[in-house]
Amino acid sequence: MPVQSVFAQLEPLLPTVQKPIQYVGGELNSTVKDWDSASVRWALMYPDAYEVGLPNQGVQILYEILNERDWILAERTYAVFSDMEKVMRENAIPQFTVDAHRPVGEFDVLGLSFATELGYTNMLTALDLAGIPLHASERDDTHPVVLAGGHSAFNPEPIADFIDAAVLGDGEEIVLAISEVIREWKGEGCPGGRDELLMRLAKSGGVYVPKFYDVDYLPDGRIKAVAPNRSGVPCRVHKHTLLDLDQWPYPRKPLVPLAETVHERYSVEIFRGCTRGCRFCQAGMITRPVRERSITTIGDMVDAGIKTSGFEEVGLLSLSSADHSEIADLAKGLGDRYDGSNVSLSLPSTRVDAFNITLANEFSRNGRRSGLTFAPEGGSERLRKVINKMVSEEDLIRTVAAAYSHGWRQVKLYFMCGLPTETDDDVLAIADLAKKVIATGREVSGRRDIRCTVSIGGFVPKPHTPFQWASQLDHATTDHRLQLLRDEVRKDKQFGRAVGFRYHDGKPGVIEGLLSRGDRRVGAVIEQVWREGGRFDGWSENFSYDRWASACADALADEPVNLDWYTVRERGYSEVLPWDHLDSGLDRDWLWEDWQDAVNEVEVEDCRWTPCFDCGVCPQMGTDIQVGPTGRQLLPLSVV
Amino acid sequence: MRYAKRGRLRFTSHRDFGRAFERALRRADLPMAYTSGFSPHPRISYANASPTGAASEAEYVEIGLVEACDPDAVRNRLDEALPPGLDILEVVVAGPGALANRLEASRWTVALPGVDASTSEAAVASFLAQSAVQVERMTKRGLREFDCRAAVVELSVRAGEDGEQMCAILDMVVRHSTPAVRPDDILAGLREIAGLEAPVPPMQTRLAQGPLDPETSSVGDPLGPDRDAQATAGDR
């Protein structure tokens, strides 16, 4: 039976909420299917506001892949702002999809993509508005399977109470496999109900169902063991790795919103994975190995993407875009193709050591030389060895000198504060570096209007990285160090005014740390924060540290653990970590050795250019590095 | 060209429409003229956009092209490139004179669900009996007070239906002025003068905008002069 659209109820209320366009759907390239035509139905959610969620690549890719199958229907839903939440509660309007305004509770699966842990409270709002019980244990056969994915799903333990299942890694193939399992189970008349379905998913080894695992604790609060509580469930759940990106050229038809969103561009992932080995970087660790998309596929995707979207900007995405084996040919080829047009190209993540002026010139042919961004991450050479960000001061100075002498006037530098072994001096070294950058810029360009912006984020240790055992710096010390740095920059008469300084206070990072490395006991904290009004915690104007701290004090009162225990405490080798039963492919002993190497300031090379250093991913996952060069070139587009 | 904002896309703001329109121009691959300068942008001028949330059958925009194109072909290609609900209705070659100057007044219809026509009639009568009705509106420059009566050329009520619910429908012709008087302001005036309250937000639709004939209170076709100029050029 088709479900009713809630749009008729919603429409008269839309003039009363802010930015109503975000709730109406109708984006170019969006898909609305007949409800009864599909046997498996997905609601995909990016748990943040529409303007942030719509451009998300992951959701767009899965939306397109699922909808390409005639037996699957996929629609999208986003977090509603609090004014809309109030209107929906007053008028009994459930959480709905923007495509056909169908109630989320009617779908087979609610798939959530978590790029950040700070979206957890928004998930609870959506579940509650959808009429889905917050706790997985209270759901019955009529409720959707609540499924978490995205990078945060590599440790879903803090949300284990609220989700039915989680998947790790690339989603393209596993969403189809899950759909097959659901279709089969529904086709058989849903034997054994919800538990049977979850069991079939868990048995495959590629879907983690938290309730099939028991967690036992030691008296001191550490985990004693995590083990399956029934037979047929694998001891460890493995991540998914898509091989041959050329076979999966998505998004083919990017969604083009009417509303203004955070990214207004057509984005192509030019490769997935990164083996530079930066020790703080969870993305680089959990997406191994490197798999490149070929130059010709990228060229085809850009051509088709611009034509179907009308976007003017093309982003070539990856974790370190200048590392693509054919980046120079790609830049030149695309530069030639779009020369003189209004299409501009951007390369959002560029390493200092991989950057070169030829490349930068290609990418700024049709655009302005507004600014270049580099991420040395650590202020001192010593600290950069600790984090394995192998960028020397000479590299950086040489690169910025080249940029300033070729007409760029502004360079932005990203750093982190609170890295393991960091001292005040390491942070103060950032000021020296910024001064040298300005001095170099003035010298090579002969101009005074040279600027450098220093942007600093607090370091948060993440699961499945060598720093998963590390102590997180407390927020007071973080704030103190940032204050010292700011004073150091400001007091300099010669350079102070040429250096911009951007930073955030240390408190949100502490809560992100709690949610990143937390275990199932943190679920009660999340729920209390949500009940006390916590929404959009990733937005600084909504985030309340005090609400989180007091919820920790209440919800963990009967436990031998607290907020500090989860964040500033260093873990030992033998401690069972909450995510040890989730397999990212990384060998635990290799991670530990890399952690010890970090403390000893020993660097590790990139396995693309040196022999394998046994991180464990390829043999464990049956994968291999897939890099070019292919030797192919981009031909000029034929004129129609 | 004249275009419509229909259905759920009436919630498209003026800025939203601008972005969607520029992307549609690129998808339609029209030979756009660009402004010169450091960051060239396509030559587009929007005229007197309706407020976010109001539907419209009569929005106007002008674009500059670098070569002569068949207006019907432009209409078809552009309409194809825009989402359904943002519909290009007619395209003509611009003649001399500014389009914006011909947009002197608008005809609106405003449905008030849950309000019956007879109560509204009394309210309209007392509104029209006034020579001026002061209302307030939040503008970019803060709260402003202005008269919403003088701009009203015509205002009448009829009974209508909104699904199973009865409703009052206001028909109005409003002269364009500064500050602009919008149907919202007239509803505020009706509330102020006669206590007319709508339980749910009203549904506003602009049916026409163009030159005002003061004799008949009718709103003419602003593209008429362009059509005439084109016909004359054809004759020659």
mmCIF file of N, CA, C and O in Angstrom, chain A residues 547-585:
data_model
loop_
_atom_site.group_PDB
_atom_site.id
_atom_site.type_symbol
_atom_site.label_atom_id
_atom_site.label_comp_id
_atom_site.label_asym_id
_atom_site.label_seq_id
_atom_site.Cartn_x
_atom_site.Cartn_y
_atom_site.Cartn_z
ATOM 1 N N ARG A 547 26.589 21.338 29.176
ATOM 2 C CA ARG A 547 25.534 20.328 29.086
ATOM 3 C C ARG A 547 26.157 18.932 28.958
ATOM 4 O O ARG A 547 25.713 17.983 29.591
ATOM 5 N N TRP A 548 27.202 18.817 28.167
ATOM 6 C CA TRP A 548 27.867 17.523 27.996
ATOM 7 C C TRP A 548 28.575 17.115 29.288
ATOM 8 O O TRP A 548 28.505 15.950 29.709
ATOM 9 N N ALA A 549 29.258 18.058 29.928
ATOM 10 C CA ALA A 549 30.012 17.722 31.138
ATOM 11 C C ALA A 549 29.066 17.284 32.252
ATOM 12 O O ALA A 549 29.324 16.290 32.949
ATOM 13 N N SER A 550 27.946 17.992 32.388
ATOM 14 C CA SER A 550 27.040 17.609 33.481
ATOM 15 C C SER A 550 26.321 16.295 33.149
ATOM 16 O O SER A 550 26.051 15.485 34.039
ATOM 17 N N ALA A 551 26.063 16.058 31.861
ATOM 18 C CA ALA A 551 25.457 14.771 31.485
ATOM 19 C C ALA A 551 26.428 13.629 31.762
ATOM 20 O O ALA A 551 26.021 12.538 32.180
ATOM 21 N N CYS A 552 27.721 13.860 31.554
ATOM 22 C CA CYS A 552 28.725 12.838 31.878
ATOM 23 C C CYS A 552 28.693 12.543 33.375
ATOM 24 O O CYS A 552 28.695 11.383 33.800
ATOM 25 N N ALA A 553 28.649 13.621 34.168
ATOM 26 C CA ALA A 553 28.653 13.447 35.616
ATOM 27 C C ALA A 553 27.435 12.637 36.064
ATOM 28 O O ALA A 553 27.547 11.716 36.879
ATOM 29 N N ASP A 554 26.268 12.934 35.505
ATOM 30 C CA ASP A 554 25.041 12.216 35.892
ATOM 31 C C ASP A 554 25.029 10.787 35.370
ATOM 32 O O ASP A 554 24.841 9.835 36.115
ATOM 33 N N ALA A 555 25.210 10.659 34.056
ATOM 34 C CA ALA A 555 24.973 9.364 33.418
ATOM 35 C C ALA A 555 26.066 8.360 33.766
ATOM 36 O O ALA A 555 25.848 7.142 33.680
ATOM 37 N N LEU A 556 27.253 8.841 34.134
ATOM 38 C CA LEU A 556 28.347 7.919 34.453
ATOM 39 C C LEU A 556 28.578 7.834 35.963
ATOM 40 O O LEU A 556 29.580 7.285 36.428
ATOM 41 N N ALA A 557 27.624 8.394 36.757
ATOM 42 C CA ALA A 557 27.807 8.463 38.213
ATOM 43 C C ALA A 557 28.054 7.096 38.845
ATOM 44 O O ALA A 557 28.853 6.967 39.776
ATOM 45 N N ASP A 558 27.405 6.067 38.326
ATOM 46 C CA ASP A 558 27.549 4.734 38.925
ATOM 47 C C ASP A 558 28.663 3.907 38.281
ATOM 48 O O ASP A 558 28.811 2.725 38.568
ATOM 49 N N GLU A 559 29.408 4.525 37.389
ATOM 50 C CA GLU A 559 30.475 3.800 36.700
ATOM 51 C C GLU A 559 31.834 4.262 37.233
ATOM 52 O O GLU A 559 31.963 5.399 37.689
ATOM 53 N N PRO A 560 32.845 3.394 37.123
ATOM 54 C CA PRO A 560 34.175 3.815 37.573
ATOM 55 C C PRO A 560 34.892 4.707 36.551
ATOM 56 O O PRO A 560 36.102 4.864 36.625
ATOM 57 N N VAL A 561 34.150 5.256 35.616
ATOM 58 C CA VAL A 561 34.765 6.061 34.558
ATOM 59 C C VAL A 561 34.122 7.443 34.508
ATOM 60 O O VAL A 561 33.025 7.641 35.030
ATOM 61 N N ASN A 562 34.815 8.391 33.898
ATOM 62 C CA ASN A 562 34.256 9.740 33.731
ATOM 63 C C ASN A 562 34.825 10.378 32.458
ATOM 64 O O ASN A 562 35.549 9.721 31.704
ATOM 65 N N LEU A 563 34.490 11.639 32.242
ATOM 66 C CA LEU A 563 34.901 12.318 31.010
ATOM 67 C C LEU A 563 36.422 12.288 30.815
ATOM 68 O O LEU A 563 36.909 11.986 29.727
ATOM 69 N N ASP A 564 37.164 12.563 31.883
ATOM 70 C CA ASP A 564 38.628 12.538 31.785
ATOM 71 C C ASP A 564 39.147 11.146 31.437
ATOM 72 O O ASP A 564 40.113 10.989 30.689
ATOM 73 N N TRP A 565 38.501 10.151 32.015
ATOM 74 C CA TRP A 565 38.931 8.775 31.779
ATOM 75 C C TRP A 565 38.874 8.445 30.285
ATOM 76 O O TRP A 565 39.734 7.771 29.739
ATOM 77 N N TYR A 566 37.860 8.973 29.634
ATOM 78 C CA TYR A 566 37.707 8.703 28.200
ATOM 79 C C TYR A 566 38.627 9.569 27.337
ATOM 80 O O TYR A 566 38.943 9.204 26.225
ATOM 81 N N THR A 567 39.032 10.726 27.855
ATOM 82 C CA THR A 567 39.731 11.667 26.978
ATOM 83 C C THR A 567 41.220 11.808 27.317
ATOM 84 O O THR A 567 42.071 11.410 26.526
ATOM 85 N N VAL A 568 41.547 12.321 28.511
ATOM 86 C CA VAL A 568 42.953 12.643 28.789
ATOM 87 C C VAL A 568 43.767 11.425 29.242
ATOM 88 O O VAL A 568 44.981 11.494 29.375
ATOM 89 N N ARG A 569 43.113 10.294 29.454
ATOM 90 C CA ARG A 569 43.831 9.102 29.922
ATOM 91 C C ARG A 569 44.557 8.420 28.765
ATOM 92 O O ARG A 569 43.984 8.175 27.714
ATOM 93 N N GLU A 570 45.836 8.098 28.992
ATOM 94 C CA GLU A 570 46.566 7.311 27.997
ATOM 95 C C GLU A 570 46.242 5.836 28.210
ATOM 96 O O GLU A 570 46.137 5.368 29.335
ATOM 97 N N ARG A 571 46.060 5.078 27.114
ATOM 98 C CA ARG A 571 45.737 3.652 27.194
ATOM 99 C C ARG A 571 47.015 2.825 27.035
ATOM 100 O O ARG A 571 47.956 3.256 26.370
ATOM 101 N N GLY A 572 46.993 1.624 27.586
ATOM 102 C CA GLY A 572 48.150 0.728 27.470
ATOM 103 C C GLY A 572 47.956 -0.306 26.373
ATOM 104 O O GLY A 572 46.843 -0.491 25.861
ATOM 105 N N TYR A 573 49.046 -0.995 26.044
ATOM 106 C CA TYR A 573 49.030 -1.974 24.958
ATOM 107 C C TYR A 573 47.977 -3.055 25.172
ATOM 108 O O TYR A 573 47.287 -3.478 24.243
ATOM 109 N N SER A 574 47.865 -3.521 26.427
ATOM 110 C CA SER A 574 47.011 -4.693 26.671
ATOM 111 C C SER A 574 45.539 -4.326 26.868
ATOM 112 O O SER A 574 44.696 -5.216 26.946
ATOM 113 N N GLU A 575 45.225 -3.059 26.951
ATOM 114 C CA GLU A 575 43.821 -2.688 27.183
ATOM 115 C C GLU A 575 42.970 -3.036 25.954
ATOM 116 O O GLU A 575 43.348 -2.762 24.817
ATOM 117 N N VAL A 576 41.818 -3.650 26.199
ATOM 118 C CA VAL A 576 40.876 -3.924 25.104
ATOM 119 C C VAL A 576 40.190 -2.606 24.747
ATOM 120 O O VAL A 576 39.549 -1.981 25.598
ATOM 121 N N LEU A 577 40.361 -2.173 23.512
ATOM 122 C CA LEU A 577 39.742 -0.925 23.093
ATOM 123 C C LEU A 577 38.335 -1.236 22.572
ATOM 124 O O LEU A 577 38.078 -2.319 22.043
ATOM 125 N N PRO A 578 37.413 -0.271 22.717
ATOM 126 C CA PRO A 578 36.013 -0.547 22.380
ATOM 127 C C PRO A 578 35.806 -1.005 20.933
ATOM 128 O O PRO A 578 34.811 -1.669 20.629
ATOM 129 N N TRP A 579 36.765 -0.656 20.051
ATOM 130 C CA TRP A 579 36.608 -0.976 18.625
ATOM 131 C C TRP A 579 37.543 -2.101 18.167
ATOM 132 O O TRP A 579 37.693 -2.317 16.978
ATOM 133 N N ASP A 580 38.172 -2.799 19.094
ATOM 134 C CA ASP A 580 39.116 -3.844 18.688
ATOM 135 C C ASP A 580 38.465 -4.963 17.873
ATOM 136 O O ASP A 580 39.124 -5.633 17.087
ATOM 137 N N HIS A 581 37.164 -5.183 18.064
ATOM 138 C CA HIS A 581 36.488 -6.246 17.310
ATOM 139 C C HIS A 581 36.029 -5.767 15.941
ATOM 140 O O HIS A 581 35.396 -6.524 15.206
ATOM 141 N N LEU A 582 36.326 -4.522 15.613
ATOM 142 C CA LEU A 582 35.968 -3.991 14.287
ATOM 143 C C LEU A 582 37.254 -3.845 13.482
ATOM 144 O O LEU A 582 38.190 -3.179 13.908
ATOM 145 N N ASP A 583 37.267 -4.499 12.335
ATOM 146 C CA ASP A 583 38.519 -4.697 11.609
ATOM 147 C C ASP A 583 38.678 -3.708 10.467
ATOM 148 O O ASP A 583 38.009 -3.813 9.443
ATOM 149 N N SER A 584 39.593 -2.750 10.658
ATOM 150 C CA SER A 584 39.884 -1.799 9.585
ATOM 151 C C SER A 584 41.015 -2.319 8.712
ATOM 152 O O SER A 584 41.462 -1.632 7.798
ATOM 153 N N GLY A 585 41.496 -3.521 9.023
ATOM 154 C CA GLY A 585 42.587 -4.113 8.247
ATOM 155 C C GLY A 585 43.947 -3.807 8.843
ATOM 156 O O GLY A 585 44.913 -4.527 8.590
#
